[in-house]
Short mmCIF file of C-alpha atoms and ligand atoms in Angstrom, two decimals:
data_model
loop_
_atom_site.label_atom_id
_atom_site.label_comp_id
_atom_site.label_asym_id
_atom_site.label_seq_id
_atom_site.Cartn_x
_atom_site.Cartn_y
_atom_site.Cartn_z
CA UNK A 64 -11.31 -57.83 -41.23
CA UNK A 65 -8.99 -54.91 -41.56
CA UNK A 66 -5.72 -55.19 -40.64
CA UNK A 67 -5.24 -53.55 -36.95
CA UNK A 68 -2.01 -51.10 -37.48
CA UNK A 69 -0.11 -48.29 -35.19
CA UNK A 70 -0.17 -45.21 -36.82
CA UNK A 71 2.98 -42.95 -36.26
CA UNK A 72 3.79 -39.84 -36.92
CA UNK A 73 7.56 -38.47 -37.80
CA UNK A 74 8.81 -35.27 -38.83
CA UNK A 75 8.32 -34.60 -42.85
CA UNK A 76 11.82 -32.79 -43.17
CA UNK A 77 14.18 -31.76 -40.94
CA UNK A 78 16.89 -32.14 -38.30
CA UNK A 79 14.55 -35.85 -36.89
CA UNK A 80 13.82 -36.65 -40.08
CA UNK A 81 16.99 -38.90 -41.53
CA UNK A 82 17.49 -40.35 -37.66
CA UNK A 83 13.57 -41.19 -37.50
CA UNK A 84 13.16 -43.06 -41.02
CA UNK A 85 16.55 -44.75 -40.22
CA UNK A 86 15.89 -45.61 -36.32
CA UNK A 87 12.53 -47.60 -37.92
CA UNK A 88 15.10 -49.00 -40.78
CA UNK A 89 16.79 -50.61 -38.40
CA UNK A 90 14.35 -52.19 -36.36
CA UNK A 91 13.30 -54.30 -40.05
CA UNK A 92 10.33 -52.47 -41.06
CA UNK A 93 10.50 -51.52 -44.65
CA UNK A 94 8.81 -48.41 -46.20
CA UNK A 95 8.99 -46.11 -48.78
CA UNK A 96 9.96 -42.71 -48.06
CA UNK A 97 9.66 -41.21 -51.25
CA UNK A 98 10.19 -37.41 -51.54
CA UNK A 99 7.20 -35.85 -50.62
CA UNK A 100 5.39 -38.69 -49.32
CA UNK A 101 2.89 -37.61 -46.63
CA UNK A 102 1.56 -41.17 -45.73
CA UNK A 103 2.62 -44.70 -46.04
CA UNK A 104 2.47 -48.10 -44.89
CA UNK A 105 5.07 -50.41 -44.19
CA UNK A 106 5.65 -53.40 -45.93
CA UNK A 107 6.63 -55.83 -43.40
CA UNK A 108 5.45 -54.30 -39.82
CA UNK A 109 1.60 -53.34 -38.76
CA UNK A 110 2.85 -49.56 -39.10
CA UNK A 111 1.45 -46.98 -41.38
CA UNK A 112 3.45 -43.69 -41.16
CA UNK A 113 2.71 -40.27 -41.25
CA UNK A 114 5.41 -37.47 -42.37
CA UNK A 115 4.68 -34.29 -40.47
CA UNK A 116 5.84 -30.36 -39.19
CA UNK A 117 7.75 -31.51 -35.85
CA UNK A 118 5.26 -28.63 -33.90
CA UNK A 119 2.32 -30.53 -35.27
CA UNK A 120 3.11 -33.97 -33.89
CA UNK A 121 2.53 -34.06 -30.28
CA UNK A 122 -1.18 -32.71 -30.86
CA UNK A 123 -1.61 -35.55 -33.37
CA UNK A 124 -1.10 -37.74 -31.20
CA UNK A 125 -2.75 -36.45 -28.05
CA UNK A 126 -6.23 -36.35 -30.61
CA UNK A 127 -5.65 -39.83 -31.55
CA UNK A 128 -5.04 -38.72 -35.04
CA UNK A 129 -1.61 -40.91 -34.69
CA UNK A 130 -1.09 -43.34 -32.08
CA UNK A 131 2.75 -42.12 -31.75
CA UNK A 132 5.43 -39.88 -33.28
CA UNK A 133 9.22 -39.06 -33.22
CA UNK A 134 9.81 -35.03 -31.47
CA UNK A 135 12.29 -33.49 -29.98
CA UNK A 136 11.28 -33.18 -25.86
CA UNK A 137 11.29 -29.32 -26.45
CA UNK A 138 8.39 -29.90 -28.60
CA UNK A 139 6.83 -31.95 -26.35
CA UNK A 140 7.24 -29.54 -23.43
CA UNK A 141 6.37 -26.16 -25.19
CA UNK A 142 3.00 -27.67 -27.08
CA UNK A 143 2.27 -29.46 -23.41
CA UNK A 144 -0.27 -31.88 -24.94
CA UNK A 145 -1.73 -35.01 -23.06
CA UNK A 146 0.93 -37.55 -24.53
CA UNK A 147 3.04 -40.34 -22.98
CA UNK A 148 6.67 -39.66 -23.56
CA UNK A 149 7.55 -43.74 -23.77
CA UNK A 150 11.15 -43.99 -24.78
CA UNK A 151 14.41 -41.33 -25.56
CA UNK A 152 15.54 -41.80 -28.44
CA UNK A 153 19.62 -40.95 -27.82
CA UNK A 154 19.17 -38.42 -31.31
CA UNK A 155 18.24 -35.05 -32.31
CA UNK A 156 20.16 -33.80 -28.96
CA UNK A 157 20.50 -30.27 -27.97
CA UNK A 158 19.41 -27.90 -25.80
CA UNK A 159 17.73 -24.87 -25.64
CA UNK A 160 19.91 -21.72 -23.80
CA UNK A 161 19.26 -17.92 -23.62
CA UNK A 162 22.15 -16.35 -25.45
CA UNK A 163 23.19 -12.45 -24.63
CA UNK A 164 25.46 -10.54 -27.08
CA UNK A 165 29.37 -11.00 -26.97
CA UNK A 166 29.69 -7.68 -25.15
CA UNK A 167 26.90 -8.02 -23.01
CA UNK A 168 27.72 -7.56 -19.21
CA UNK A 169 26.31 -10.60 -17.56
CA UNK A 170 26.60 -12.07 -14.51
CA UNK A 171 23.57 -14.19 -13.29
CA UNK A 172 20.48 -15.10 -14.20
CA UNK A 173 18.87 -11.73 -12.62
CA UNK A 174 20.58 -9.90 -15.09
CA UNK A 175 17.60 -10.66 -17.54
CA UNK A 176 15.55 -8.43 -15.97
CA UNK A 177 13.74 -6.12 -18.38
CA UNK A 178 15.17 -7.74 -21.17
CA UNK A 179 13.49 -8.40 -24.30
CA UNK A 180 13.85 -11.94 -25.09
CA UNK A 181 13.28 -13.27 -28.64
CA UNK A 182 12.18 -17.08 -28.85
CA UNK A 183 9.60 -19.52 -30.43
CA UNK A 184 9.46 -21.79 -26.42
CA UNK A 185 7.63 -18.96 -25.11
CA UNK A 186 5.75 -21.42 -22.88
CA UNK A 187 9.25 -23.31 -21.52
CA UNK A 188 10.89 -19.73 -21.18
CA UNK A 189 8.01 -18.59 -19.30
CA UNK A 190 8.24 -21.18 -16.72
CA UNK A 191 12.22 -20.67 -16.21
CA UNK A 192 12.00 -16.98 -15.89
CA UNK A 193 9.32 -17.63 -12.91
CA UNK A 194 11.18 -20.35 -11.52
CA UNK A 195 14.16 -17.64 -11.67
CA UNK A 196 12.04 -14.72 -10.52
CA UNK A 197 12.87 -12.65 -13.20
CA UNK A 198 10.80 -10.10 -14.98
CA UNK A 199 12.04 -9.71 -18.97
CA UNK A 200 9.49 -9.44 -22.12
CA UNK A 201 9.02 -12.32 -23.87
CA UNK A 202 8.69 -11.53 -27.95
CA UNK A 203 7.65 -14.81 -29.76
CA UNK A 204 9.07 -14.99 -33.02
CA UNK A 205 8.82 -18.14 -35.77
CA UNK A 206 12.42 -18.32 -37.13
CA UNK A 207 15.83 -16.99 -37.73
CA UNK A 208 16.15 -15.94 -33.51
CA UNK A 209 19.51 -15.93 -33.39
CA UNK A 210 19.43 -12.58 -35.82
CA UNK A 211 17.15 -10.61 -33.06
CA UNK A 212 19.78 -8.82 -31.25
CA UNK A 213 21.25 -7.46 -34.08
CA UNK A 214 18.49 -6.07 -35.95
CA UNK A 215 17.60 -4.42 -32.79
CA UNK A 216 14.10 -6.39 -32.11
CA UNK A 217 15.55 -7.80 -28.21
CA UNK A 218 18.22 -7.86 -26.28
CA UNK A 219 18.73 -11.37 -25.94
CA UNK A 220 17.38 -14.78 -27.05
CA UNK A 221 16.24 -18.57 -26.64
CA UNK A 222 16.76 -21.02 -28.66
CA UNK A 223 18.30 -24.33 -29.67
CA UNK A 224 21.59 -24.84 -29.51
CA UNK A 225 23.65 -27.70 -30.90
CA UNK A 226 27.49 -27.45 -31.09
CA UNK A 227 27.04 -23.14 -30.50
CA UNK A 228 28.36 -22.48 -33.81
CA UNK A 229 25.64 -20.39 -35.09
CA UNK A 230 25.48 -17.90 -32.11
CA UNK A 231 28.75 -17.38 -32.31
CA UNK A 232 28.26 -16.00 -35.90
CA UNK A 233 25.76 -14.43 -34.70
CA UNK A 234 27.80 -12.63 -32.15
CA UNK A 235 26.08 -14.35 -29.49
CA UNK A 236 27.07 -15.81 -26.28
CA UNK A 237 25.34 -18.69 -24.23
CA UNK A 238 24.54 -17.69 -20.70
CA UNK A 239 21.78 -19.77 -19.70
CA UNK A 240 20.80 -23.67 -20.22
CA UNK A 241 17.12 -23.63 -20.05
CA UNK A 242 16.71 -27.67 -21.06
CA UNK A 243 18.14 -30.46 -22.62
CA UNK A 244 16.38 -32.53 -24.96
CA UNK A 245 16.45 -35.45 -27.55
CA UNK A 246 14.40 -37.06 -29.61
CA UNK A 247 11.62 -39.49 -27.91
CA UNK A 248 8.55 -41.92 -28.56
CA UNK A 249 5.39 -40.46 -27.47
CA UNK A 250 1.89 -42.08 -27.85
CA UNK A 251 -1.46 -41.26 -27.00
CA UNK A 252 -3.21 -41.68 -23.62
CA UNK A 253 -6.40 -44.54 -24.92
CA UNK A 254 -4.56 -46.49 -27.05
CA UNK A 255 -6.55 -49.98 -28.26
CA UNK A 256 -4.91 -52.87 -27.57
CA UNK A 257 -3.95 -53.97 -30.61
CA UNK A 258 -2.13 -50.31 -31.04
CA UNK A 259 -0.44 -51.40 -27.55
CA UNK A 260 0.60 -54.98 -28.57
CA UNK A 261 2.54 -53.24 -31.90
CA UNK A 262 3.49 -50.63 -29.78
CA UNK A 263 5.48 -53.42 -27.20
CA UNK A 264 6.78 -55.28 -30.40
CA UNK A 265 8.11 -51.55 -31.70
CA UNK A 266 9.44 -50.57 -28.31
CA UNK A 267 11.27 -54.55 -28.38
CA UNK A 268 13.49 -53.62 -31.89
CA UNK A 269 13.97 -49.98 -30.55
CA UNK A 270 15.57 -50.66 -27.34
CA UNK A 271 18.12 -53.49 -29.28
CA UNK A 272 18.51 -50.89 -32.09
CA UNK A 273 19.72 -48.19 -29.04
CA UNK A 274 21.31 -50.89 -27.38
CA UNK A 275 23.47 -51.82 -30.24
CA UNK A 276 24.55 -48.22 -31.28
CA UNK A 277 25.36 -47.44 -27.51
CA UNK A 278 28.06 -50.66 -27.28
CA UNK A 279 30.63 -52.52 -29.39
CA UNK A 280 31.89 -56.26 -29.91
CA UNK A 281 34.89 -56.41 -28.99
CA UNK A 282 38.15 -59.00 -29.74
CA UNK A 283 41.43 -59.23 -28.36
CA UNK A 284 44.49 -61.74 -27.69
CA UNK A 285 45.85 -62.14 -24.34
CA UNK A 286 48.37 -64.67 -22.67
CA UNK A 287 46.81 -66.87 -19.96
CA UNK A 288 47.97 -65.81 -17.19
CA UNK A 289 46.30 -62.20 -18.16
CA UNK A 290 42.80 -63.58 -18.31
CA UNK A 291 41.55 -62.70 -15.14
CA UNK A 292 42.54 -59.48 -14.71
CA UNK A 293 41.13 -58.98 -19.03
CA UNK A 294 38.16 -60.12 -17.85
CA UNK A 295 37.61 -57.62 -14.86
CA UNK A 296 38.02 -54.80 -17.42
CA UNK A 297 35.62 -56.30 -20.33
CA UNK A 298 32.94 -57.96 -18.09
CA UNK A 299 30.51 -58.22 -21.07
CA UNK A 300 26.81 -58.79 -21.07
CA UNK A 301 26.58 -62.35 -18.76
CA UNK A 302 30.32 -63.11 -18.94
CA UNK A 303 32.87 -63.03 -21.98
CA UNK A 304 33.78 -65.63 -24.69
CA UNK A 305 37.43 -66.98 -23.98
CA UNK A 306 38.74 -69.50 -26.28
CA UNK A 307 42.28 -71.07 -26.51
CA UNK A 308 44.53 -69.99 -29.63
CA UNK A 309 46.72 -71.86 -31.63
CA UNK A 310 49.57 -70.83 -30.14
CA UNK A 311 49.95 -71.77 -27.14
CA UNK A 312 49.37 -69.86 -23.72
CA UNK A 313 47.44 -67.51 -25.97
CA UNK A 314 43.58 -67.13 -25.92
CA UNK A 315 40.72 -65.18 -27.30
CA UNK A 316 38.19 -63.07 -25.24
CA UNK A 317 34.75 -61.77 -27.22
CA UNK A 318 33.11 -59.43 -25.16
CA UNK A 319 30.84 -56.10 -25.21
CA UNK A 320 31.56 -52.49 -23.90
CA UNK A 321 30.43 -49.42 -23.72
CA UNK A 322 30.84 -47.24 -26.36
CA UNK A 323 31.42 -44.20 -23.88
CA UNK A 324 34.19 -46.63 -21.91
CA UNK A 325 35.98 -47.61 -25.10
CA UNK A 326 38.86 -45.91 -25.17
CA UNK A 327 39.94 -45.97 -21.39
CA UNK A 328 38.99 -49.90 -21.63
CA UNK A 329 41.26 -50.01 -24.63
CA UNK A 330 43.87 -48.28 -23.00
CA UNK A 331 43.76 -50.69 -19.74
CA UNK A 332 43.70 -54.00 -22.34
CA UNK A 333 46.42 -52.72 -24.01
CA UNK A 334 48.60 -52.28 -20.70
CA UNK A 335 47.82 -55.95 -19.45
CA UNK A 336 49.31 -56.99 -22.83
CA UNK A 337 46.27 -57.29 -24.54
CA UNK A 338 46.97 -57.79 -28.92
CA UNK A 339 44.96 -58.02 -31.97
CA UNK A 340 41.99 -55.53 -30.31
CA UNK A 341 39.57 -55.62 -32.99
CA UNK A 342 36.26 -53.19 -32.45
CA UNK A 343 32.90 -54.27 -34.32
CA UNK A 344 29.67 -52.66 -34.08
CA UNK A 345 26.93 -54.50 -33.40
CA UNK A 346 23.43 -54.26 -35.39
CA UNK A 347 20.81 -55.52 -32.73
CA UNK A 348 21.45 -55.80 -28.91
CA UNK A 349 19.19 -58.61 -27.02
CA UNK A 350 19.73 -58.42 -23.56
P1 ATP B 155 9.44 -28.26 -39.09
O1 ATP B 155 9.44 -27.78 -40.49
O2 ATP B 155 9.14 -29.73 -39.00
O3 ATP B 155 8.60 -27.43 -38.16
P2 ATP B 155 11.73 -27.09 -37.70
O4 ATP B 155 12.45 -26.16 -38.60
O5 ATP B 155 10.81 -26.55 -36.66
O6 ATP B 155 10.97 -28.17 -38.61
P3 ATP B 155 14.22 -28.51 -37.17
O7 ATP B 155 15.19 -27.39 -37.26
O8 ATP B 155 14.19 -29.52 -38.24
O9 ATP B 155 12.71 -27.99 -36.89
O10 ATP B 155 14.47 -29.22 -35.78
C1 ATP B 155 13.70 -30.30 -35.36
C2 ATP B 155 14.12 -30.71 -33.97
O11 ATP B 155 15.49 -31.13 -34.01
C3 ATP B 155 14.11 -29.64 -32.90
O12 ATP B 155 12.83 -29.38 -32.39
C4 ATP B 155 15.04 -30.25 -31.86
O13 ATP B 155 14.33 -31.18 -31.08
C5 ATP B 155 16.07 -31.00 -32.70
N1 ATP B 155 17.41 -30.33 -32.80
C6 ATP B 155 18.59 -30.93 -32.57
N2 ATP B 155 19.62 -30.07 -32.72
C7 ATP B 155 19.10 -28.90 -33.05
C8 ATP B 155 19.66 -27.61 -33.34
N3 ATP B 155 20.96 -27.36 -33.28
N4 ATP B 155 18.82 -26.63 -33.69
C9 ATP B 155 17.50 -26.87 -33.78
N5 ATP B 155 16.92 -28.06 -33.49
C10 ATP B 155 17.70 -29.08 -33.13
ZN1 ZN B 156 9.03 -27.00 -36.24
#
């Protein structure tokens, strides 16, 4: 009988791509991801892997074509195919604004009215200028937005926007934050049963892969009489490690933290006496 697999499908090349093939790296599953490669199967894991445009994915998958894929939630809102959005992905984060020229005098939201507005989400723009009760013209457009205003084809735009950089080459200003999105797991609406069994197993790694980048091991020294108060700060996953050092009235505590809480934490230790901090990251995170 033929091996029962989960068929995925990730973007072929571009801004997902690295994250993607790396995110399924690190959950074990081996592959190769040869240059150019537009289908494989993995080596160690019931997956076989499809390399795809990013617009092309979430229609994939809502035809059963793939049983899952890797896209950016923009992608998933402005196609608005029948898929199950199953897990974020904490990558491929950004957002998607309407930007105005530098010189531009706005002031609210209303002041897009009879605009031109250049963008490739008509669908997501759509639904915030009604939300907004605005009235601008929506020109749909398949690249290079953030040149629009200048070349005279609309007055503003929408588009992604990362660290903001390229607008403000562009001459561009961000007025507007339309969404936020990252990169998530979506699968189709019938999957079989064996599909939903890998599926579980996938989602298992994933979660301790995200888990693992999101916190840190952490190591310090204290004196004794510091341990409670240590312990109050670095509270760990059940409870942390302490162990006595050689010298003594000195011990050890292992713990876990947040990676977001780090440096306040670290600050905190470092005030109750805390010496020899030593940060480690951690490669898989069981809870
Ligand atoms: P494809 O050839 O697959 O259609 P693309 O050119 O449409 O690729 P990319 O630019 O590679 O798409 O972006 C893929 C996804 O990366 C976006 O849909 C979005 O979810 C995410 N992303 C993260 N940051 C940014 C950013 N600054 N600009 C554009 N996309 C971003
Ligand atoms: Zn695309």
């Amino acid at each position: 009988m033929k091996e029962e697999k989960l068929k995925i499908a990730l973007q072929k090349a571009g801004r997902l791509s690295e994250d993607s093939i790396g995110l399924l790296k690190k959950c074990g599953i081996s592959f190769n991801d040869g240059f150019g490669k537009l289908r494989t199967e993995a080596l160690n894991f019931p997956l076989e892997i499809f390399f795809l445009r990013d617009d092309d994915i979430p229609e994939y998958v809502a035809d059963g074509v793939a049983d899952a894929g890797i896209v950016g939630e923009n992608i998933v809102a402005e196609t608005c195919k029948q898929v199950n959005t199953v897990e974020k992905l904490g990558f491929g984060r950004c957002r998607l604004s309407i930007a105005v020229p530098k010189n531009f005098a706005y002031d609210s939201v209303e002041s897009l009215n009879g605009l031109r507005i250049a963008t490739t989400y008509p669908r997501i723009l759509s639904d915030f200028l009604r939300r907004n009760e605005v009235k601008a013209e929506i020109h749909v457009i398949s690249g290079s937005v953030e040149i629009a205003p200048s070349i005279g084809l609309a007055d503003a735009i929408c588009d992604l926007v990362s660290s903001g950089s390229t607008l403000l080459t562009n001459g561009l200003r961000e007025v507007e934050t339309v969404m936020y999105s990252e990169a998530v797991l979506i699968t189709q609406q019938n999957l079989g049963s064996a599909q939903k069994e890998i599926l579980e197993k996938l989602l298992f790694r994933i979660r301790a892969v995200k888990a693992a980048s999101e916190n840190k091991y952490i190591l310090l020294n204290v004196p004794n009489d510091k341990i409670e108060r240590v312990c109050q700060l670095i509270p760990g996953m059940k409870s942390p490690t302490i162990m006595p050092l050689a010298e003594s009235g000195w011990s050890s505590i292992h713990s876990v933290i947040h990676k977001d809480d780090f440096w306040e934490v670290v600050e905190k230790l470092k005030q109750e006496g805390a010496q020899g901090i030593l940060v480690i990251s951690i490669d898989q995170m069981i809870r």
